mmCIF file of C-alpha atoms in Angstrom:
data_model
loop_
_atom_site.group_PDB
_atom_site.id
_atom_site.type_symbol
_atom_site.label_atom_id
_atom_site.label_comp_id
_atom_site.label_asym_id
_atom_site.label_seq_id
_atom_site.Cartn_x
_atom_site.Cartn_y
_atom_site.Cartn_z
ATOM 1 C CA UNK M 105 18.982 -28.233 5.427
ATOM 2 C CA UNK M 106 17.577 -31.160 3.385
ATOM 3 C CA UNK M 107 15.573 -30.705 0.174
ATOM 4 C CA UNK M 108 14.980 -27.043 0.838
ATOM 5 C CA UNK M 109 15.008 -24.395 3.532
ATOM 6 C CA UNK M 110 12.491 -24.013 6.380
ATOM 7 C CA UNK M 111 12.339 -22.006 9.577
ATOM 8 C CA UNK M 112 14.259 -24.808 11.278
ATOM 9 C CA UNK M 113 17.292 -23.891 9.172
ATOM 10 C CA UNK M 114 17.504 -20.331 10.509
ATOM 11 C CA UNK M 115 20.610 -20.165 12.664
ATOM 12 C CA UNK M 116 21.301 -17.920 15.616
ATOM 13 C CA UNK M 117 20.840 -14.220 14.848
ATOM 14 C CA UNK M 118 22.011 -12.819 18.171
ATOM 15 C CA UNK M 119 23.457 -9.344 17.774
ATOM 16 C CA UNK M 120 21.879 -8.777 14.354
ATOM 17 C CA UNK M 121 19.244 -6.147 13.527
ATOM 18 C CA UNK M 122 16.441 -6.702 11.029
ATOM 19 C CA UNK M 123 13.868 -4.201 9.822
ATOM 20 C CA UNK M 124 10.747 -5.945 8.501
ATOM 21 C CA UNK M 125 8.077 -3.940 6.702
ATOM 22 C CA UNK M 126 4.470 -5.038 7.089
ATOM 23 C CA UNK M 127 5.486 -7.035 10.149
ATOM 24 C CA UNK M 128 2.235 -7.014 12.085
ATOM 25 C CA UNK M 129 0.464 -9.766 10.118
ATOM 26 C CA UNK M 130 0.902 -12.644 7.702
ATOM 27 C CA UNK M 131 4.345 -13.447 6.391
ATOM 28 C CA UNK M 132 5.926 -10.348 7.940
ATOM 29 C CA UNK M 133 4.697 -11.420 11.354
ATOM 30 C CA UNK M 134 5.971 -14.983 10.924
ATOM 31 C CA UNK M 135 9.372 -13.739 9.743
ATOM 32 C CA UNK M 136 9.605 -11.407 12.734
ATOM 33 C CA UNK M 137 8.576 -14.155 15.158
ATOM 34 C CA UNK M 138 11.220 -16.591 13.896
ATOM 35 C CA UNK M 139 13.971 -13.965 13.852
ATOM 36 C CA UNK M 140 13.112 -12.889 17.395
ATOM 37 C CA UNK M 141 13.205 -16.516 18.523
ATOM 38 C CA UNK M 142 16.736 -16.771 17.115
ATOM 39 C CA UNK M 143 17.913 -13.785 19.138
ATOM 40 C CA UNK M 144 17.706 -10.956 16.577
ATOM 41 C CA UNK M 145 16.575 -7.439 17.291
ATOM 42 C CA UNK M 146 13.560 -6.962 15.017
ATOM 43 C CA UNK M 147 12.173 -3.565 14.066
ATOM 44 C CA UNK M 148 8.543 -3.986 13.073
ATOM 45 C CA UNK M 149 7.868 -1.293 10.450
ATOM 46 C CA UNK M 150 4.097 -0.895 10.170
ATOM 47 C CA UNK M 151 1.547 1.802 9.401
ATOM 48 C CA UNK M 152 -0.636 1.080 12.451
ATOM 49 C CA UNK M 153 0.958 1.416 15.889
ATOM 50 C CA UNK M 154 -1.816 -0.483 17.686
ATOM 51 C CA UNK M 155 -1.546 -3.454 15.335
ATOM 52 C CA UNK M 156 2.234 -3.433 15.693
ATOM 53 C CA UNK M 157 1.934 -3.428 19.484
ATOM 54 C CA UNK M 158 -0.520 -6.324 19.326
ATOM 55 C CA UNK M 159 1.884 -8.231 17.064
ATOM 56 C CA UNK M 160 4.786 -7.671 19.459
ATOM 57 C CA UNK M 161 2.647 -8.935 22.333
ATOM 58 C CA UNK M 162 1.803 -12.064 20.324
ATOM 59 C CA UNK M 163 5.464 -12.701 19.590
ATOM 60 C CA UNK M 164 6.331 -12.317 23.259
ATOM 61 C CA UNK M 165 3.864 -15.063 24.145
ATOM 62 C CA UNK M 166 6.163 -17.500 22.306
ATOM 63 C CA UNK M 167 9.411 -15.564 22.835
ATOM 64 C CA UNK M 168 9.222 -13.869 26.255
ATOM 65 C CA UNK M 169 12.612 -12.188 25.871
ATOM 66 C CA UNK M 170 12.029 -11.027 22.303
ATOM 67 C CA UNK M 171 14.035 -7.919 21.393
ATOM 68 C CA UNK M 172 11.506 -5.875 19.432
ATOM 69 C CA UNK M 173 10.842 -2.271 18.506
ATOM 70 C CA UNK M 174 8.394 -0.361 16.305
ATOM 71 C CA UNK M 175 8.861 2.044 13.415
ATOM 72 C CA UNK M 176 5.910 3.877 11.907
ATOM 73 C CA UNK M 177 5.930 3.340 8.149
ATOM 74 C CA UNK M 178 3.195 3.994 5.595
ATOM 75 C CA UNK M 179 4.412 3.070 2.123
ATOM 76 C CA UNK M 180 1.328 4.726 0.599
ATOM 77 C CA UNK M 181 2.677 8.153 1.602
ATOM 78 C CA UNK M 182 6.102 9.100 0.294
ATOM 79 C CA UNK M 183 6.328 12.004 2.744
ATOM 80 C CA UNK M 184 5.893 9.593 5.636
ATOM 81 C CA UNK M 185 8.418 7.207 4.040
ATOM 82 C CA UNK M 186 10.940 10.037 4.210
ATOM 83 C CA UNK M 187 10.121 10.626 7.877
ATOM 84 C CA UNK M 188 10.525 6.926 8.614
ATOM 85 C CA UNK M 189 13.832 6.842 6.767
ATOM 86 C CA UNK M 190 15.155 9.719 8.892
ATOM 87 C CA UNK M 191 14.280 7.803 12.041
ATOM 88 C CA UNK M 192 15.871 4.619 10.703
ATOM 89 C CA UNK M 193 19.060 6.445 9.750
ATOM 90 C CA UNK M 194 19.315 7.969 13.223
ATOM 91 C CA UNK M 195 19.081 4.538 14.891
ATOM 92 C CA UNK M 196 21.772 1.815 14.997
ATOM 93 C CA UNK M 197 22.722 0.260 11.685
ATOM 94 C CA UNK M 198 20.655 -2.546 10.178
ATOM 95 C CA UNK M 199 22.028 -5.884 9.065
ATOM 96 C CA UNK M 200 19.030 -6.809 6.912
ATOM 97 C CA UNK M 201 16.160 -4.797 5.420
ATOM 98 C CA UNK M 202 13.206 -7.058 4.615
ATOM 99 C CA UNK M 203 10.854 -5.377 2.142
ATOM 100 C CA UNK M 204 7.782 -7.481 2.852
ATOM 101 C CA UNK M 205 4.839 -5.053 3.016
ATOM 102 C CA UNK M 206 2.422 -5.012 0.134
ATOM 103 C CA UNK M 207 -1.174 -4.836 -0.995
ATOM 104 C CA UNK M 208 -3.027 -7.188 -3.339
ATOM 105 C CA UNK M 209 -6.044 -6.579 -5.623
ATOM 106 C CA UNK M 210 -7.873 -3.888 -3.620
ATOM 107 C CA UNK M 211 -10.661 -1.791 -5.098
ATOM 108 C CA UNK M 212 -9.214 1.130 -7.053
ATOM 109 C CA UNK M 213 -7.371 3.269 -4.526
ATOM 110 C CA UNK M 214 -4.628 5.887 -4.687
ATOM 111 C CA UNK M 215 -1.579 6.677 -2.620
ATOM 112 C CA UNK M 216 -1.293 10.115 -1.041
ATOM 113 C CA UNK M 217 0.719 11.240 -4.057
ATOM 114 C CA UNK M 218 -1.968 10.002 -6.479
ATOM 115 C CA UNK M 219 -0.511 6.736 -7.771
ATOM 116 C CA UNK M 220 -2.515 3.526 -8.092
ATOM 117 C CA UNK M 221 -2.183 1.855 -4.713
ATOM 118 C CA UNK M 222 -0.561 -1.445 -5.688
ATOM 119 C CA UNK M 223 2.172 0.091 -7.831
ATOM 120 C CA UNK M 224 2.517 2.912 -5.314
ATOM 121 C CA UNK M 225 2.934 0.692 -2.244
ATOM 122 C CA UNK M 226 4.470 -2.473 -3.656
ATOM 123 C CA UNK M 227 7.046 -0.745 -5.823
ATOM 124 C CA UNK M 228 7.318 3.019 -5.350
ATOM 125 C CA UNK M 229 7.155 2.937 -1.550
ATOM 126 C CA UNK M 230 9.635 0.069 -1.450
ATOM 127 C CA UNK M 231 11.945 1.837 -3.924
ATOM 128 C CA UNK M 232 11.828 5.074 -1.909
ATOM 129 C CA UNK M 233 12.462 3.423 1.461
ATOM 130 C CA UNK M 234 15.310 1.310 0.106
ATOM 131 C CA UNK M 235 16.780 4.231 -1.791
ATOM 132 C CA UNK M 236 16.893 6.339 1.355
ATOM 133 C CA UNK M 237 18.186 3.785 3.865
ATOM 134 C CA UNK M 238 20.389 1.416 1.843
ATOM 135 C CA UNK M 239 23.629 3.105 3.041
ATOM 136 C CA UNK M 240 22.548 2.092 6.571
ATOM 137 C CA UNK M 241 22.153 -1.614 5.661
ATOM 138 C CA UNK M 242 25.261 -3.745 6.118
ATOM 139 C CA UNK M 243 24.366 -7.202 4.826
ATOM 140 C CA UNK M 244 21.224 -7.759 2.764
ATOM 141 C CA UNK M 245 18.209 -6.082 1.246
ATOM 142 C CA UNK M 246 15.329 -8.468 0.628
ATOM 143 C CA UNK M 247 12.694 -7.680 -2.007
ATOM 144 C CA UNK M 248 9.465 -9.687 -2.106
ATOM 145 C CA UNK M 249 8.095 -10.740 -5.471
ATOM 146 C CA UNK M 250 5.319 -13.080 -6.557
ATOM 147 C CA UNK M 251 4.708 -15.777 -9.140
ATOM 148 C CA UNK M 252 2.197 -13.237 -10.517
ATOM 149 C CA UNK M 253 5.097 -11.218 -11.948
ATOM 150 C CA UNK M 254 5.337 -13.672 -14.848
ATOM 151 C CA UNK M 255 2.165 -12.226 -16.384
ATOM 152 C CA UNK M 256 3.004 -8.619 -15.597
ATOM 153 C CA UNK M 257 3.557 -5.825 -18.105
ATOM 154 C CA UNK M 258 5.049 -2.446 -17.346
ATOM 155 C CA UNK M 259 2.670 0.340 -18.421
ATOM 156 C CA UNK M 260 3.460 3.866 -17.268
ATOM 157 C CA UNK M 261 0.709 5.545 -19.294
ATOM 158 C CA UNK M 262 -1.909 5.709 -16.527
ATOM 159 C CA UNK M 263 -0.318 5.395 -13.079
ATOM 160 C CA UNK M 264 -3.437 6.713 -11.359
ATOM 161 C CA UNK M 265 -5.632 4.126 -13.132
ATOM 162 C CA UNK M 266 -7.973 6.929 -14.100
ATOM 163 C CA UNK M 267 -8.811 5.451 -17.516
ATOM 164 C CA UNK M 268 -9.455 1.952 -16.263
ATOM 165 C CA UNK M 269 -8.629 -0.390 -13.427
ATOM 166 C CA UNK M 270 -8.060 -4.127 -13.493
ATOM 167 C CA UNK M 271 -6.874 -5.123 -10.043
ATOM 168 C CA UNK M 272 -5.016 -8.308 -11.114
ATOM 169 C CA UNK M 273 -3.201 -6.596 -13.977
ATOM 170 C CA UNK M 274 -2.062 -3.806 -11.667
ATOM 171 C CA UNK M 275 -0.899 -6.340 -9.079
ATOM 172 C CA UNK M 276 1.044 -8.285 -11.709
ATOM 173 C CA UNK M 277 2.667 -5.068 -12.903
ATOM 174 C CA UNK M 278 3.690 -4.117 -9.369
ATOM 175 C CA UNK M 279 5.271 -7.521 -8.808
ATOM 176 C CA UNK M 280 7.169 -7.380 -12.101
ATOM 177 C CA UNK M 281 8.429 -3.987 -10.937
ATOM 178 C CA UNK M 282 9.617 -5.580 -7.692
ATOM 179 C CA UNK M 283 11.789 -8.076 -9.566
ATOM 180 C CA UNK M 284 13.119 -5.545 -12.048
ATOM 181 C CA UNK M 285 14.072 -3.415 -9.039
ATOM 182 C CA UNK M 286 15.644 -6.381 -7.239
ATOM 183 C CA UNK M 287 18.000 -7.327 -10.049
ATOM 184 C CA UNK M 288 18.881 -3.734 -10.902
ATOM 185 C CA UNK M 289 19.545 -2.936 -7.247
ATOM 186 C CA UNK M 290 21.922 -5.864 -6.931
ATOM 187 C CA UNK M 291 23.719 -4.885 -10.136
ATOM 188 C CA UNK M 292 24.173 -1.338 -8.886
ATOM 189 C CA UNK M 293 25.268 -2.338 -5.385
ATOM 190 C CA UNK M 294 27.882 -4.624 -6.891
ATOM 191 C CA UNK M 295 29.080 -1.973 -9.343
ATOM 192 C CA UNK M 296 29.450 0.479 -6.451
ATOM 193 C CA UNK M 297 31.671 -1.995 -4.595
ATOM 194 C CA UNK M 298 29.163 -2.446 -1.797
ATOM 195 C CA UNK M 299 29.195 -5.585 0.328
ATOM 196 C CA UNK M 300 25.423 -5.260 0.768
ATOM 197 C CA UNK M 301 23.514 -7.654 -1.477
ATOM 198 C CA UNK M 302 19.973 -7.616 -2.860
ATOM 199 C CA UNK M 303 18.081 -10.908 -2.711
ATOM 200 C CA UNK M 304 14.571 -11.714 -3.898
ATOM 201 C CA UNK M 305 11.930 -14.140 -2.729
ATOM 202 C CA UNK M 306 8.293 -15.037 -3.161
ATOM 203 C CA UNK M 307 5.955 -16.980 -0.852
ATOM 204 C CA UNK M 308 4.193 -19.125 -3.427
ATOM 205 C CA UNK M 309 0.492 -19.065 -2.672
ATOM 206 C CA UNK M 310 0.158 -18.370 1.038
ATOM 207 C CA UNK M 311 -3.098 -17.803 2.869
ATOM 208 C CA UNK M 312 -2.575 -14.431 4.539
ATOM 209 C CA UNK M 313 -4.347 -11.102 4.983
ATOM 210 C CA UNK M 314 -3.372 -10.224 1.398
ATOM 211 C CA UNK M 315 -6.414 -12.248 0.324
ATOM 212 C CA UNK M 316 -8.818 -9.949 2.150
ATOM 213 C CA UNK M 317 -9.784 -8.224 -1.122
ATOM 214 C CA UNK M 318 -10.725 -11.441 -2.910
ATOM 215 C CA UNK M 319 -14.409 -11.625 -3.933
ATOM 216 C CA UNK M 320 -16.576 -13.008 -1.140
ATOM 217 C CA UNK M 321 -17.240 -16.405 -2.812
ATOM 218 C CA UNK M 322 -13.496 -17.027 -3.147
ATOM 219 C CA UNK M 323 -12.807 -15.900 0.408
ATOM 220 C CA UNK M 324 -15.526 -18.256 1.643
ATOM 221 C CA UNK M 325 -13.734 -21.144 -0.087
ATOM 222 C CA UNK M 326 -10.367 -20.358 1.514
ATOM 223 C CA UNK M 327 -10.712 -22.861 4.407
ATOM 224 C CA UNK M 328 -11.425 -25.627 1.892
ATOM 225 C CA UNK M 329 -8.373 -24.678 -0.178
ATOM 226 C CA UNK M 330 -5.971 -24.365 2.739
ATOM 227 C CA UNK M 331 -4.547 -27.929 2.480
ATOM 228 C CA UNK M 332 -3.330 -27.102 -1.035
ATOM 229 C CA UNK M 333 -1.550 -23.823 -0.218
ATOM 230 C CA UNK M 334 1.096 -22.528 2.166
ATOM 231 C CA UNK M 335 0.220 -21.235 5.584
ATOM 232 C CA UNK M 336 1.688 -17.849 6.477
ATOM 233 C CA UNK M 337 4.410 -19.631 8.444
ATOM 234 C CA UNK M 338 5.322 -21.794 5.440
ATOM 235 C CA UNK M 339 5.104 -18.818 3.095
ATOM 236 C CA UNK M 340 7.702 -17.098 5.257
ATOM 237 C CA UNK M 341 10.378 -19.714 4.519
ATOM 238 C CA UNK M 342 11.695 -18.062 1.323
ATOM 239 C CA UNK M 343 11.897 -14.691 3.072
ATOM 240 C CA UNK M 344 13.766 -16.261 5.975
ATOM 241 C CA UNK M 345 16.177 -17.948 3.583
ATOM 242 C CA UNK M 346 16.741 -14.682 1.714
ATOM 243 C CA UNK M 347 17.349 -12.842 4.980
ATOM 244 C CA UNK M 348 19.519 -15.413 6.770
ATOM 245 C CA UNK M 349 20.577 -18.256 4.461
ATOM 246 C CA UNK M 350 24.313 -18.910 4.574
ATOM 247 C CA UNK M 351 24.590 -19.948 0.924
ATOM 248 C CA UNK M 352 22.506 -17.119 -0.516
ATOM 249 C CA UNK M 353 24.189 -14.663 -2.872
ATOM 250 C CA UNK M 354 23.272 -11.287 -4.307
ATOM 251 C CA UNK M 355 20.798 -11.526 -7.168
ATOM 252 C CA UNK M 356 19.376 -14.854 -5.978
ATOM 253 C CA UNK M 357 15.624 -15.335 -6.248
ATOM 254 C CA UNK M 358 14.013 -17.855 -3.889
ATOM 255 C CA UNK M 359 10.634 -19.505 -3.570
ATOM 256 C CA UNK M 360 8.778 -22.740 -2.789
ATOM 257 C CA UNK M 361 10.069 -25.878 -4.462
ATOM 258 C CA UNK M 362 6.728 -27.606 -5.012
ATOM 259 C CA UNK M 363 4.813 -27.894 -8.283
ATOM 260 C CA UNK M 364 4.446 -24.478 -9.880
ATOM 261 C CA UNK M 365 6.363 -22.906 -6.978
ATOM 262 C CA UNK M 366 3.053 -22.794 -5.077
ATOM 263 C CA UNK M 367 4.032 -24.645 -1.896
ATOM 264 C CA UNK M 368 6.932 -26.365 -0.228
ATOM 265 C CA UNK M 369 10.340 -25.704 1.234
ATOM 266 C CA UNK M 370 12.371 -22.785 -0.072
ATOM 267 C CA UNK M 371 15.055 -22.881 -2.726
ATOM 268 C CA UNK M 372 15.898 -21.372 -6.127
ATOM 269 C CA UNK M 373 12.917 -19.859 -7.969
ATOM 270 C CA UNK M 374 12.412 -18.938 -11.609
ATOM 271 C CA UNK M 375 12.115 -15.318 -12.659
ATOM 272 C CA UNK M 376 10.599 -14.442 -16.024
ATOM 273 C CA UNK M 377 13.086 -13.414 -18.695
ATOM 274 C CA UNK M 378 11.449 -9.991 -18.783
ATOM 275 C CA UNK M 379 12.198 -9.518 -15.069
ATOM 276 C CA UNK M 380 15.908 -9.862 -15.796
ATOM 277 C CA UNK M 381 15.923 -7.388 -18.702
ATOM 278 C CA UNK M 382 18.481 -4.693 -17.772
ATOM 279 C CA UNK M 383 16.966 -2.218 -20.229
ATOM 280 C CA UNK M 384 13.501 -2.498 -18.687
ATOM 281 C CA UNK M 385 15.056 -2.326 -15.229
ATOM 282 C CA UNK M 386 17.097 0.750 -16.076
ATOM 283 C CA UNK M 387 14.021 2.517 -17.400
ATOM 284 C CA UNK M 388 12.049 1.628 -14.266
ATOM 285 C CA UNK M 389 14.897 2.870 -12.071
ATOM 286 C CA UNK M 390 14.948 6.295 -13.752
ATOM 287 C CA UNK M 391 11.166 6.600 -13.763
ATOM 288 C CA UNK M 392 11.049 5.633 -10.080
ATOM 289 C CA UNK M 393 13.500 8.407 -9.198
ATOM 290 C CA UNK M 394 11.250 10.921 -10.963
ATOM 291 C CA UNK M 395 8.047 9.553 -9.434
ATOM 292 C CA UNK M 396 9.351 9.376 -5.858
ATOM 293 C CA UNK M 397 11.916 12.169 -5.802
ATOM 294 C CA UNK M 398 14.330 9.678 -4.239
ATOM 295 C CA UNK M 399 17.684 9.029 -5.943
ATOM 296 C CA UNK M 400 19.504 6.062 -4.357
ATOM 297 C CA UNK M 401 22.747 7.422 -5.863
ATOM 298 C CA UNK M 402 23.904 4.026 -7.039
#
């Protein structure tokens, strides 16, 4: 690896099992494709079986002997998260859980349990899934953040966004929650004497399906902007480093090394001071237990 990590630096993963959420498109798909090409068994955890099947067929075009399977997972429904966790716990153990799935700046929408969709999917669904299956994960738990977390503020006063909805502010809040969860999870795993580590990453600015909710004029400009941003494959490099990098340690946070952490090879990223605040993280942890009904018991 020279001047940062890319997909070329992913070593053999034969005999290892990865569960990747949101694996049918974008960064999740690229991560799954690279891992399969290195010999891993990849469980594609997605909310749409047809899209997951299509993704597995696409991977097999490049990797004919890809070892793939599917797990139904809808992070917008905590009841279904529990069902998915039961299935995961009944299957062989996982080496790495890659929490990749997320939603970005949709119109105001709610999860099945009535939470604003971005906080509900990006944080609460991820917290619940991880809290239920972490005893089944041997090596690493990857949590996906965003450079948007640096402008986020935690506000628990209106989790259904009934009094007002600003899609960017809610996205920023959900991504700050991801990083608070990441660092608190790693602290608690370490305190419990677990070998499993929590590692964070962010893709910079990658052109993926997450941008589908951008206003039409901005979406129309995407092809013109593409030379200045990461492709989905490039945006996957930090996730691949977090999931497989030999020199990665618990509590690390990884992202692109270019100007503003927007593009480039993967390496150490900067988390806002607020994201590393143990008091904020502890409060979020306790609130998340109450909101999801899931206690990770860490």
